[in-house]
Tab-separated table of C-alpha atoms and ligand atoms in Angstrom:
chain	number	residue	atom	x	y	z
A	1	UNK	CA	0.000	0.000	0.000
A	2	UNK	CA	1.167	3.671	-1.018
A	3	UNK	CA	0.485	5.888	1.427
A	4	UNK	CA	1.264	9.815	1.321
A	5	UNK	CA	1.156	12.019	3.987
A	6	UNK	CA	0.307	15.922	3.536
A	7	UNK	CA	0.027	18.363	5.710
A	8	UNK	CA	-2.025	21.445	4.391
A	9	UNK	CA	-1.629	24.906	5.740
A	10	UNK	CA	-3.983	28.001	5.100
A	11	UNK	CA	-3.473	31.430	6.079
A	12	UNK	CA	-5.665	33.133	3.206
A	13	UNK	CA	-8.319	35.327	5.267
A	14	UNK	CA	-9.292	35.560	8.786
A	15	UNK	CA	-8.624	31.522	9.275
A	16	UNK	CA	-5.499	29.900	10.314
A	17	UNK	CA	-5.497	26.520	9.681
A	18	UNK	CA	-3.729	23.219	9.083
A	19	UNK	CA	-4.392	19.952	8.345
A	20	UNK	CA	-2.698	15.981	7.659
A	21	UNK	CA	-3.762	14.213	5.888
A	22	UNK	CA	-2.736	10.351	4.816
A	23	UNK	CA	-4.118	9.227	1.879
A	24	UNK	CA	-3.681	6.191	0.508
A	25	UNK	CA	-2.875	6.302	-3.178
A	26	UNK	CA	-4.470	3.521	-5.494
A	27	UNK	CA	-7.809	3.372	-3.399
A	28	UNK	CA	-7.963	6.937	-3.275
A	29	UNK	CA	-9.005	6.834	-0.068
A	30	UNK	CA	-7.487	9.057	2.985
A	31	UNK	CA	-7.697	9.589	6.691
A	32	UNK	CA	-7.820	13.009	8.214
A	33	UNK	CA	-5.197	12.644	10.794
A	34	UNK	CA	-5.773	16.305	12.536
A	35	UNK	CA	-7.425	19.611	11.602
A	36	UNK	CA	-7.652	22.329	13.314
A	37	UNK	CA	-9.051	26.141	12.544
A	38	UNK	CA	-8.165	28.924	14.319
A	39	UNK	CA	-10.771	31.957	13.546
A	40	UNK	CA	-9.917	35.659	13.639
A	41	UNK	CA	-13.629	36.376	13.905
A	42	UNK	CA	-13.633	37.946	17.372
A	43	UNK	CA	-10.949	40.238	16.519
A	44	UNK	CA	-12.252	41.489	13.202
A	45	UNK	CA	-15.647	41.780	14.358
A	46	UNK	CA	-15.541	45.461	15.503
A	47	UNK	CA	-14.266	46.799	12.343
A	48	UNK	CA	-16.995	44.760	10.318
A	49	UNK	CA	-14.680	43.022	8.118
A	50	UNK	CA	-10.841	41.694	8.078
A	51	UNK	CA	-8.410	43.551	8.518
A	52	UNK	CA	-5.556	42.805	7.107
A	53	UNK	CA	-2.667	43.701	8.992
A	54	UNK	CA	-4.605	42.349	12.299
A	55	UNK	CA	-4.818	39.214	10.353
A	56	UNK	CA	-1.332	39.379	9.741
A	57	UNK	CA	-0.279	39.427	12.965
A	58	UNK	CA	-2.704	36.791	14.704
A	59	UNK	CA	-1.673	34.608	12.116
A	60	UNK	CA	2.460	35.186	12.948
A	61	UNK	CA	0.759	34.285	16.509
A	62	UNK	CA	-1.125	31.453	15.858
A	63	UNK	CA	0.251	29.345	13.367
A	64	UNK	CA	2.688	27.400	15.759
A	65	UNK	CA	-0.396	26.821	18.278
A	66	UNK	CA	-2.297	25.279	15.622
A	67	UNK	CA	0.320	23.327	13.460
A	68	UNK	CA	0.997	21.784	17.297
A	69	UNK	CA	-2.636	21.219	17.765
A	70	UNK	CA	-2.912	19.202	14.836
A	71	UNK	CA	0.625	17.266	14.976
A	72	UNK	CA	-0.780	15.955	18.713
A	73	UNK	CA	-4.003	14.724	16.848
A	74	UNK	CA	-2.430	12.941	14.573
A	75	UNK	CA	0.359	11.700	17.192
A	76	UNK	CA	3.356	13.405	14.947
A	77	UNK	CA	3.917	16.018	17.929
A	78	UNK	CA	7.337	14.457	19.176
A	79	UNK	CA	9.797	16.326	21.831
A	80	UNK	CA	13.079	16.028	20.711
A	81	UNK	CA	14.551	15.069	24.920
A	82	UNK	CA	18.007	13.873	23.309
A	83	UNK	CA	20.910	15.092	21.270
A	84	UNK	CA	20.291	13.248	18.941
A	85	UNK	CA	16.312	13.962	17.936
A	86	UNK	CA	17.797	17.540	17.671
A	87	UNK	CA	16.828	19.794	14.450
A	88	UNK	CA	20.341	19.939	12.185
A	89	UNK	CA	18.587	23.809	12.077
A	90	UNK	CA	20.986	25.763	14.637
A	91	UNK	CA	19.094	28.718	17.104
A	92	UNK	CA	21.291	31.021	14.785
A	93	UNK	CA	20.059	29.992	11.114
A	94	UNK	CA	21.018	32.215	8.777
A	95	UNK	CA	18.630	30.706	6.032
A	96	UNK	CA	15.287	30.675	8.801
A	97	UNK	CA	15.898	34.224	9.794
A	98	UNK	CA	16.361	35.318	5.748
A	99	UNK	CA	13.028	33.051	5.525
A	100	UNK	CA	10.754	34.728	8.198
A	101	UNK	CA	12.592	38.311	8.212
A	102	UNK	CA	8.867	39.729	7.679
A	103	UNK	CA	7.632	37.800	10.202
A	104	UNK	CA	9.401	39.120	13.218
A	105	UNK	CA	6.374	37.609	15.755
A	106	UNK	CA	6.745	34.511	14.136
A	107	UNK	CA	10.487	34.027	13.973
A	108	UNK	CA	11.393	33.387	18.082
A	109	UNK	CA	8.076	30.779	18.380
A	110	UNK	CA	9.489	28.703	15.530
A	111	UNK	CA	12.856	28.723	16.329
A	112	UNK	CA	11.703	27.716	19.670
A	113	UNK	CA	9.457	24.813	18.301
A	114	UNK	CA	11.637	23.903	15.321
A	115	UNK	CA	14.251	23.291	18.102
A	116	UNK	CA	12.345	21.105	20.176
A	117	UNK	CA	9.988	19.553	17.684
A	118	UNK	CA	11.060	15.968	16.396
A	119	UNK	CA	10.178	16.197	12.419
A	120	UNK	CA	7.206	14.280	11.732
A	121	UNK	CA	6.197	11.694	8.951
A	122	UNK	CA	5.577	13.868	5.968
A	123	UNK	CA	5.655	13.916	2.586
A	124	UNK	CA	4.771	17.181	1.270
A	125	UNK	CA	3.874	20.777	2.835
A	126	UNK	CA	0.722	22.547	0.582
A	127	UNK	CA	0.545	25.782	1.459
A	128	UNK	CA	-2.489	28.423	0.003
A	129	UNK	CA	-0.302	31.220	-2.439
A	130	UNK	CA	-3.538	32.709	-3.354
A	131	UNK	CA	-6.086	34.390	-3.691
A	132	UNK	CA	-6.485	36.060	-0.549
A	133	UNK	CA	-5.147	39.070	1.501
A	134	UNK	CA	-1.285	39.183	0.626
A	135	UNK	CA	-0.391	40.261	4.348
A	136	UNK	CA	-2.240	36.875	5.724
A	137	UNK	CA	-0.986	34.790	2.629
A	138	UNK	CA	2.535	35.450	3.359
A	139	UNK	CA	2.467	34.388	6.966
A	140	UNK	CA	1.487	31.025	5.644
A	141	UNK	CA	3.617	31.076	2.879
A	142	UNK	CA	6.991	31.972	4.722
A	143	UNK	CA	5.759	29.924	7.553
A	144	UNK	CA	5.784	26.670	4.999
A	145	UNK	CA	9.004	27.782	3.424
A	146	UNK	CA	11.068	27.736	6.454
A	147	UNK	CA	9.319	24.057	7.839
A	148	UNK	CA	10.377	23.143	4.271
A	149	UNK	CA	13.683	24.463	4.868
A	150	UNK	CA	14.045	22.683	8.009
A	151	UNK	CA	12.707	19.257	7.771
A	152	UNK	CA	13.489	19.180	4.026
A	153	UNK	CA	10.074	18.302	2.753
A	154	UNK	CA	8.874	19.681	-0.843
A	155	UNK	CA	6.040	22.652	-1.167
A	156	UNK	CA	2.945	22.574	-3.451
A	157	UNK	CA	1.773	25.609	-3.595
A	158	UNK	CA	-1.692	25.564	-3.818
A	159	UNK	CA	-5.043	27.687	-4.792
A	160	UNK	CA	-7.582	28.052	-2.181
A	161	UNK	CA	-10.775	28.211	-4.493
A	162	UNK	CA	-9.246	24.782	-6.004
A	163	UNK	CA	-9.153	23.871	-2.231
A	164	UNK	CA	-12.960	24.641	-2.263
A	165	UNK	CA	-13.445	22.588	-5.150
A	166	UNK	CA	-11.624	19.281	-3.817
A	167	UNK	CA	-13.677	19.841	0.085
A	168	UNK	CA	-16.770	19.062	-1.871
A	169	UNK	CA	-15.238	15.988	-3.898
A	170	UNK	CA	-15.010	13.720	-0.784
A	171	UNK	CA	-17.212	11.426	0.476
A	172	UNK	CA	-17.218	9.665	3.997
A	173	UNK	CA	-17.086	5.856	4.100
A	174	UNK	CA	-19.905	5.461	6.440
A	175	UNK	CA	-19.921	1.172	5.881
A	176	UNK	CA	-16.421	1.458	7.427
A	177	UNK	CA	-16.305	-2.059	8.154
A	178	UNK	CA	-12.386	-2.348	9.889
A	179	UNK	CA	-10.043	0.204	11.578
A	180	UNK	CA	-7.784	-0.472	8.498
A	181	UNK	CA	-9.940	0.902	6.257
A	182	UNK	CA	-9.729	5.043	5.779
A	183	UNK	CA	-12.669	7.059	6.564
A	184	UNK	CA	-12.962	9.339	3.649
A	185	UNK	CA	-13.207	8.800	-0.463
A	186	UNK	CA	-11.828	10.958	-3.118
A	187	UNK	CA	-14.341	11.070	-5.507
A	188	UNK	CA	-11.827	12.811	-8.222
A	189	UNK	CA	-12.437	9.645	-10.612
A	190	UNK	CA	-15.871	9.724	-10.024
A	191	UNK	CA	-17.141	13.022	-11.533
A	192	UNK	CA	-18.426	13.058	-14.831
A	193	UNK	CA	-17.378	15.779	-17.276
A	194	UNK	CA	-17.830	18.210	-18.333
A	195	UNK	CA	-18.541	19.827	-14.175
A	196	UNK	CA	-19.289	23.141	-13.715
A	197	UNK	CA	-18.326	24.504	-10.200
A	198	UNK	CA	-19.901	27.011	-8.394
A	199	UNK	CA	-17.615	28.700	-6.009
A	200	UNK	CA	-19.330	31.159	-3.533
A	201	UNK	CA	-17.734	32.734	-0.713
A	202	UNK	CA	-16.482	36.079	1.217
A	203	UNK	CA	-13.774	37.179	-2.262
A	204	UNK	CA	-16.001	35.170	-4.768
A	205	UNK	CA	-19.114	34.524	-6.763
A	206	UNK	CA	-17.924	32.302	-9.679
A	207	UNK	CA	-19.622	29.629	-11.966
A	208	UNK	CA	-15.988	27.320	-13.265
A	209	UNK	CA	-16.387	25.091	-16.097
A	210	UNK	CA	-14.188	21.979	-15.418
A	211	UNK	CA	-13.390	19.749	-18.186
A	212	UNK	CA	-10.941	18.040	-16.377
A	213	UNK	CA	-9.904	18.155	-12.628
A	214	UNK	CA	-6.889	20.643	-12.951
A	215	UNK	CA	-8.538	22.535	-16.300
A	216	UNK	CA	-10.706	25.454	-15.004
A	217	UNK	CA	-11.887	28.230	-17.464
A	218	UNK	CA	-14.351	31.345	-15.814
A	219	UNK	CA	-17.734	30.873	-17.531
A	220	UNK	CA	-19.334	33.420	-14.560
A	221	UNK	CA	-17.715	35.983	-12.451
A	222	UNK	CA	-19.276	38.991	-10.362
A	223	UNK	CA	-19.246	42.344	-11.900
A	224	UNK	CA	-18.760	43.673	-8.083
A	225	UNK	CA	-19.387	42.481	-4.715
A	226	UNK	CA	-19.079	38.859	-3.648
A	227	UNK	CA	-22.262	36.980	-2.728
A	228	UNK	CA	-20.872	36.744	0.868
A	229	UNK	CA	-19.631	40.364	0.787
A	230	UNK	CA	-23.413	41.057	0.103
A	231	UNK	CA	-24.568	38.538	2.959
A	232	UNK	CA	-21.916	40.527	5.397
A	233	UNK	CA	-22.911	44.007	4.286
A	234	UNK	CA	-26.129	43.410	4.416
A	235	UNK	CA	-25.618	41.989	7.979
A	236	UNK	CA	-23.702	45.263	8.871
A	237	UNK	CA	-26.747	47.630	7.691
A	238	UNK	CA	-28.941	45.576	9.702
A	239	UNK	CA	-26.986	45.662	12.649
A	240	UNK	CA	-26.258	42.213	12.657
A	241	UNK	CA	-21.892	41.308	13.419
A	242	UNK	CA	-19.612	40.089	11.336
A	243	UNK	CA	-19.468	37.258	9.383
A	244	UNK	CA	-23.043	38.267	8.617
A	245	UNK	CA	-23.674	35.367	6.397
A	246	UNK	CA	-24.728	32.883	9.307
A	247	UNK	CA	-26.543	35.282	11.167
A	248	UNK	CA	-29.091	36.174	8.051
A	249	UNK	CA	-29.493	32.397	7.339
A	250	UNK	CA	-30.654	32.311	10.862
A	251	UNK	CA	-32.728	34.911	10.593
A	252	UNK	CA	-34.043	34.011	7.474
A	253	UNK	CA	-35.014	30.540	8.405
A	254	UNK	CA	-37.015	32.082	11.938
A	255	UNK	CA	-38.794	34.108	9.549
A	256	UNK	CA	-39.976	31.527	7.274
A	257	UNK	CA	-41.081	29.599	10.419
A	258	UNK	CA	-43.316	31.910	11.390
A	259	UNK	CA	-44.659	33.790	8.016
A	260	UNK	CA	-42.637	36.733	8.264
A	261	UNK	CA	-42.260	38.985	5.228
A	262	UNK	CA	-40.207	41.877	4.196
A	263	UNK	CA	-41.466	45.516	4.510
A	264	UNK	CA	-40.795	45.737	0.971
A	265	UNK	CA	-39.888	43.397	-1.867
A	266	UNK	CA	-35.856	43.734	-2.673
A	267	UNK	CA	-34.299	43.808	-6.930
A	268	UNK	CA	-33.019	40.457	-8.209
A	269	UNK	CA	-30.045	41.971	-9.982
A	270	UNK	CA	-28.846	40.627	-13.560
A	271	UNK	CA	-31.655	37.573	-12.983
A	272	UNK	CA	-32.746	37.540	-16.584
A	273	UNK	CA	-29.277	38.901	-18.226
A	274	UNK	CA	-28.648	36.171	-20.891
A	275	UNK	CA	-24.874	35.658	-19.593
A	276	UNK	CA	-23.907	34.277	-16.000
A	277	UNK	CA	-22.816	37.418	-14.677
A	278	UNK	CA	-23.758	38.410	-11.437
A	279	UNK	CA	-23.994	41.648	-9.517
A	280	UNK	CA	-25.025	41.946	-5.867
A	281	UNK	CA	-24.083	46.010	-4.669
A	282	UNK	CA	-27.445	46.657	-5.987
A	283	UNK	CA	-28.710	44.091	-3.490
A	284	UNK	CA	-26.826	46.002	-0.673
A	285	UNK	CA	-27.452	49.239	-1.857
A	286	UNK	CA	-31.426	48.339	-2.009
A	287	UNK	CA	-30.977	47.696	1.902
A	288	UNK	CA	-29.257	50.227	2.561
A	289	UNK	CA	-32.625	52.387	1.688
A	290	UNK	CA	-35.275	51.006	2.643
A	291	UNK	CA	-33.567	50.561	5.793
A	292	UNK	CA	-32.928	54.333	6.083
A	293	UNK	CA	-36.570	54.745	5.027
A	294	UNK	CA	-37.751	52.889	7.514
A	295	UNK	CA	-35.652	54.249	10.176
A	296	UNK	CA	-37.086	57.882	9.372
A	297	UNK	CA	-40.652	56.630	9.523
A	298	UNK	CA	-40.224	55.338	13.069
A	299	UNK	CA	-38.461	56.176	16.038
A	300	UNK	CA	-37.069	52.931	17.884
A	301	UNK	CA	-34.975	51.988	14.312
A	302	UNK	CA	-36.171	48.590	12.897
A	303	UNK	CA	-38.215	46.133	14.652
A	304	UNK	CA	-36.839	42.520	15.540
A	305	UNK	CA	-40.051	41.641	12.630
A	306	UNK	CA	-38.628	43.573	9.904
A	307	UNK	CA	-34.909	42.767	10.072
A	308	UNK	CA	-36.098	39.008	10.124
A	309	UNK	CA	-38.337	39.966	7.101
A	310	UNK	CA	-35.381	41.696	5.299
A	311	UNK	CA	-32.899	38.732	6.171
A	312	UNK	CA	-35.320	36.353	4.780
A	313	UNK	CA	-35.492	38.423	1.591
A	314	UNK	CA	-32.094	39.185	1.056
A	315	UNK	CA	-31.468	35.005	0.925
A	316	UNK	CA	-34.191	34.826	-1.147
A	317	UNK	CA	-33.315	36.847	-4.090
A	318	UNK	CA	-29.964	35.699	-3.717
A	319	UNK	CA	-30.467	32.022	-3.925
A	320	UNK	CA	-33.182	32.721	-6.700
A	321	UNK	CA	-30.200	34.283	-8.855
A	322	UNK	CA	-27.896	31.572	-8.163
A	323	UNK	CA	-30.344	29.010	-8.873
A	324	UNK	CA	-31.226	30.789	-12.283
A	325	UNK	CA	-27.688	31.461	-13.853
A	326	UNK	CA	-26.859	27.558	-12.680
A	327	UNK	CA	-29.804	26.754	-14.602
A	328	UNK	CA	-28.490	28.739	-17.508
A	329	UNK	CA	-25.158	27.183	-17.350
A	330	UNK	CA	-26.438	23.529	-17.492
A	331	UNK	CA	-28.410	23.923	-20.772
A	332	UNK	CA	-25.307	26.514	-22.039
A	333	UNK	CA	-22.667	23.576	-21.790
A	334	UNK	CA	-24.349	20.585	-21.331
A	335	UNK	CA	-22.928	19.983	-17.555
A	336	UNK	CA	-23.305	16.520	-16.102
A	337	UNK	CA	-21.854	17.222	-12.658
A	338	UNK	CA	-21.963	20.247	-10.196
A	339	UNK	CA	-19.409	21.446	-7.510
A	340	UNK	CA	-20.197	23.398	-4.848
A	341	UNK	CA	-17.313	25.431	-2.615
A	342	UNK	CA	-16.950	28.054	-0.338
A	343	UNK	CA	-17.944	29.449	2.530
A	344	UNK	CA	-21.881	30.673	1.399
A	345	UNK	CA	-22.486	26.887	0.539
A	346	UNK	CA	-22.765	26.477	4.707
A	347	UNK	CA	-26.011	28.167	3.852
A	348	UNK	CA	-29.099	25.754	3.763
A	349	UNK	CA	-31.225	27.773	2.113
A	350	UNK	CA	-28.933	27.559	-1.013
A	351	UNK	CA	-28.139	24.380	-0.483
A	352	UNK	CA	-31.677	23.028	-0.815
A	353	UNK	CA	-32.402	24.731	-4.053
A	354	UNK	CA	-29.113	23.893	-5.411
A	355	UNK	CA	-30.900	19.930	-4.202
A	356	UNK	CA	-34.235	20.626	-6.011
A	357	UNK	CA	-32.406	21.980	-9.057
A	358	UNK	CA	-29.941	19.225	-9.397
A	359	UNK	CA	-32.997	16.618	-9.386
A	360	UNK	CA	-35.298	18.671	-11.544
A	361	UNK	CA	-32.123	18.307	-14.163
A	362	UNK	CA	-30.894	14.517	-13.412
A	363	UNK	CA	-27.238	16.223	-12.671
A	364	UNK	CA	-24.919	14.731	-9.853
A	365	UNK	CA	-24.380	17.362	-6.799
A	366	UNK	CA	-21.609	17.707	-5.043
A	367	UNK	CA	-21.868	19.577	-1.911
A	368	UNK	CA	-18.942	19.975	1.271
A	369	UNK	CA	-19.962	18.517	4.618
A	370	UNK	CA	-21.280	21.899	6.174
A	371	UNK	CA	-18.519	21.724	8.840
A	372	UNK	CA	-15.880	21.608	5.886
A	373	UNK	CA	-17.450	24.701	3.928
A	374	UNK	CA	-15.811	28.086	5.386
A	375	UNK	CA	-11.950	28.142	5.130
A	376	UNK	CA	-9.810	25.110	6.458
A	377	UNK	CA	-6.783	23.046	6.312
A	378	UNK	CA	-8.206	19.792	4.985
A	379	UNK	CA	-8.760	21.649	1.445
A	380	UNK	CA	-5.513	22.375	1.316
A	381	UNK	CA	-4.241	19.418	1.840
A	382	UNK	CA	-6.023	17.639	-0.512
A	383	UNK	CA	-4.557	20.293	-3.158
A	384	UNK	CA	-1.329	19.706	-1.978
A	385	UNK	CA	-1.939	16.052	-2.900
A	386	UNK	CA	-4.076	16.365	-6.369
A	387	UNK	CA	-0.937	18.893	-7.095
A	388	UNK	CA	1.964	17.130	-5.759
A	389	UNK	CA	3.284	16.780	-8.846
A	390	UNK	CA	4.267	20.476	-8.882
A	391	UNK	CA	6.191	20.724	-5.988
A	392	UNK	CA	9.034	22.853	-5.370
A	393	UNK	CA	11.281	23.801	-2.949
A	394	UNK	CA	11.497	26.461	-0.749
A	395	UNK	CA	14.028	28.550	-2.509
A	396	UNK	CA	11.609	28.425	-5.864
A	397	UNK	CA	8.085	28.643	-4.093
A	398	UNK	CA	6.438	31.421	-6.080
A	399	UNK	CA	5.099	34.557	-4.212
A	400	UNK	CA	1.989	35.543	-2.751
A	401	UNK	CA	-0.984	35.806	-5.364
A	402	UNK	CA	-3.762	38.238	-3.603
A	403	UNK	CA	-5.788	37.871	-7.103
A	404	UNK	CA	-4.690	34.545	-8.302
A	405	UNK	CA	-7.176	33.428	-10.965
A	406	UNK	CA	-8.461	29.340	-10.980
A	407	UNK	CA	-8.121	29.643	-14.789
A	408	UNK	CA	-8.620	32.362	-17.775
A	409	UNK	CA	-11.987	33.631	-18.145
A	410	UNK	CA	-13.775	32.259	-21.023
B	1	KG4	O1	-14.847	30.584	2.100
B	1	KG4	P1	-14.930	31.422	3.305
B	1	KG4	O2	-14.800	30.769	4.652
B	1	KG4	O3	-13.845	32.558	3.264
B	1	KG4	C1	-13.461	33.147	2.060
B	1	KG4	O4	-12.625	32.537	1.351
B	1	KG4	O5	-14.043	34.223	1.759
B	1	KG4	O6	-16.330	32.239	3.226
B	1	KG4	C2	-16.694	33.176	4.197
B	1	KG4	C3	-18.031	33.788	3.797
B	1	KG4	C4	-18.444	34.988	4.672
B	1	KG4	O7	-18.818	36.050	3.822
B	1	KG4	C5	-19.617	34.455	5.461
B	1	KG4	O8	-20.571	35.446	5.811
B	1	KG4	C6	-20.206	33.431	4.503
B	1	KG4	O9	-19.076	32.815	3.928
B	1	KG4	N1	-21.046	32.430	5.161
B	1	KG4	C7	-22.369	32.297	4.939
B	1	KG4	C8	-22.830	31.272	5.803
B	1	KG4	N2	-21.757	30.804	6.510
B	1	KG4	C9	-20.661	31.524	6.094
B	1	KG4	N3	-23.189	32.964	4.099
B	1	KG4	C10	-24.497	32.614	4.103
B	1	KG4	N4	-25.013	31.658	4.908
B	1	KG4	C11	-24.223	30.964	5.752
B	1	KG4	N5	-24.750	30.011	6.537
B	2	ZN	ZN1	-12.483	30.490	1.172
């Protein structure tokens, strides 16, 4: 049996995260050894979005916490307690400090736990090089570069919305008969071409057409803000904290269970445009008035009743818009399978029309488990692996992508 082990690491947004996986090559099956997120959302809360030089630094501070918590999980996190188990990497490395000069929070806690740290079992590092907020990507990426240096393992540098992709093309092996037997399915071989993905999240609204795993082409893009840049504006209007996208869907759902309607029926932008285009600041801005209009009518600013009635219709017109330029893109290019990633896809209210829609078309679905939807290790991991092939080392890794694109736009 060929096994390979990969630890994924993701420092894209307001998540630090890391992950090993081991998978086991010809059954293309894997265990998820540890996986652990650390979220910024506490800290980026006040100023309503992430910031990125905050995210910078929590990331410098929490990377080593993590990576530990997931080497314990998988039982990789080894002491070195003799001479011998020491790192070859002396306290005074000329090539670590070169490594993590921009990362002077970060440099004393890895020296400290490079030091003292037995190397694990590992066959590649995957690390996320975009897109994403360069100050947070280069934590991650530095961070990789100097492990990489130091237990001289090879990079893949990997893109996070092809880590979205891959979280959704796993399957758990529920008739896990014996212990031997991994826990998860790669269901890479499975899909049937040509896919379109549809990759929804805080940076992105994009329909992908996938001929291939690996060949990606933009068939839909937005024309401004992201569908859960919308969700989180919206969310700020209304008074609601950020990451407004879970908080709506809550909302949203409470107002459907008991009847409760919007003041005032909210635009469907670009529904009926004959591309697969979308726009979503007209959404916001749409909010953003009636709200004030409503706050001049009446004293006490909205009601509990009308910001439930306005969450409910903001999901609403933005699932019906999904739902109608995925429609559009099946009969367009004749899709057979669809991918679902990102973030947004933790919303049920999507993901049940994205359900009906699939069966109304006889198209295979492929949806994340909801817990592996918003940013994580795991997905990177499992790039690192569908990518290994283009590792490098840690002299070549490329730089820091903030705008990286999945493919050319077609
Ligand atoms: O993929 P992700 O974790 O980070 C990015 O790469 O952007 O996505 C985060 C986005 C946020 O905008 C958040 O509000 C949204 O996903 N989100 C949701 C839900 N859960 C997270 N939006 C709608 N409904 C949800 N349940
Ligand atoms: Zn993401």
């Amino acid at each position: 049996m060929k096994t390979l082990t990969v630890l994924g690491i993701e420092t894209s947004c307001d998540e630090t995260a890391t992950s090993i996986i081991r998978v086991d090559d010809e059954k293309q099956t894997f265990d998820i050894l540890g996986n652990t997120v650390h979220s910024q959302i506490d800290i980026h809360a006040s100023y309503g979005g992430v910031f990125p030089i905050l995210a910078k630094r929590e990331h410098q501070i929490n990377i080593i916490p993590v990576l530990i918590q997931t080497l314990s999980q998988a039982g990789m996190y080894k002491t070195a307690t003799s001479e011998q188990d020491e790192q070859k990497i002396p306290a005074e490395s000329a090539e670590i400090d070169e490594i993590l000069s921009k990362e002077p929070e970060l440099l004393p806690f890895f020296k400290k736990f490079i030091q003292t740290t037995k190397k694990p079992d590992i066959d590649y590092i995957s690390i996320t090089v975009g897109p994403g907020l360069e100050p947070a990507l280069w934590v991650g990426i530095n961070f990789a570069r100097a492990l990489a240096c130091a237990w001289n393992v090879p990079l893949v540098p990997c893109n996070h919305m092809e880590g979205h992709i891959l979280t959704a093309l796993i399957q758990k092996n529920k008739a896990r008969a014996e212990a031997t037997e991994s826990s998860y399915k790669l269901l890479t071989k499975e899909v049937t071409y040509p896919a379109l993905s549809l990759l929804i999240s805080g940076g992105h609204t994009q329909i992908v057409l996938i001929k291939s795993l690996g060949s990606y082409n933009i068939i839909g893009d937005t024309r401004d803000d992201a569908i859960g840049e919308c969700f989180d504006k919206v969310a700020r209007t209304l008074g609601l904290a950020y990451p407004g996208g879970p908080k709506i869907s809550k909302l949203a759902a409470e107002a459907r269970a008991t009847d409760i309607t919007s003041p005032e029926p909210l635009p469907r932008p670009m529904i009926e445009t004959d591309d697969l285009d979308f726009s979503f600041s007209g959404l916001k801005t749409a909010v953003l008035y009636l709200v004030k209009r409503l706050q001049k009518s009446q004293s006490n600013g909205l009601s509990e009743q009308e910001i439930k009635g306005i969450s409910r219709e903001v999901e609403d017109a933005v699932t019906e818009i999904i739902t109608a330029k995925i429609r559009k893109a099946i009969e367009i290019y004749a899709i057979e399978s669809i991918i679902v990633g990102g973030g947004v896809i933790a919303n049920t209210n999507i993901r049940t029309h994205l359900e009906k829609l699939a069966e109304e078309c006889s198209i295979k679905l492929l949806l994340p488990q909801f817990d592996h939807a918003t940013d994580n290790g795991l997905m990177i991991a499992l790039a690192g692996y569908v990518n290994r092939d283009k590792a490098v080392d840690f002299k070549t890794l490329q730089k820091a992508v903030g705008t990286l694109p999945l493919g050319p736009r077609i």
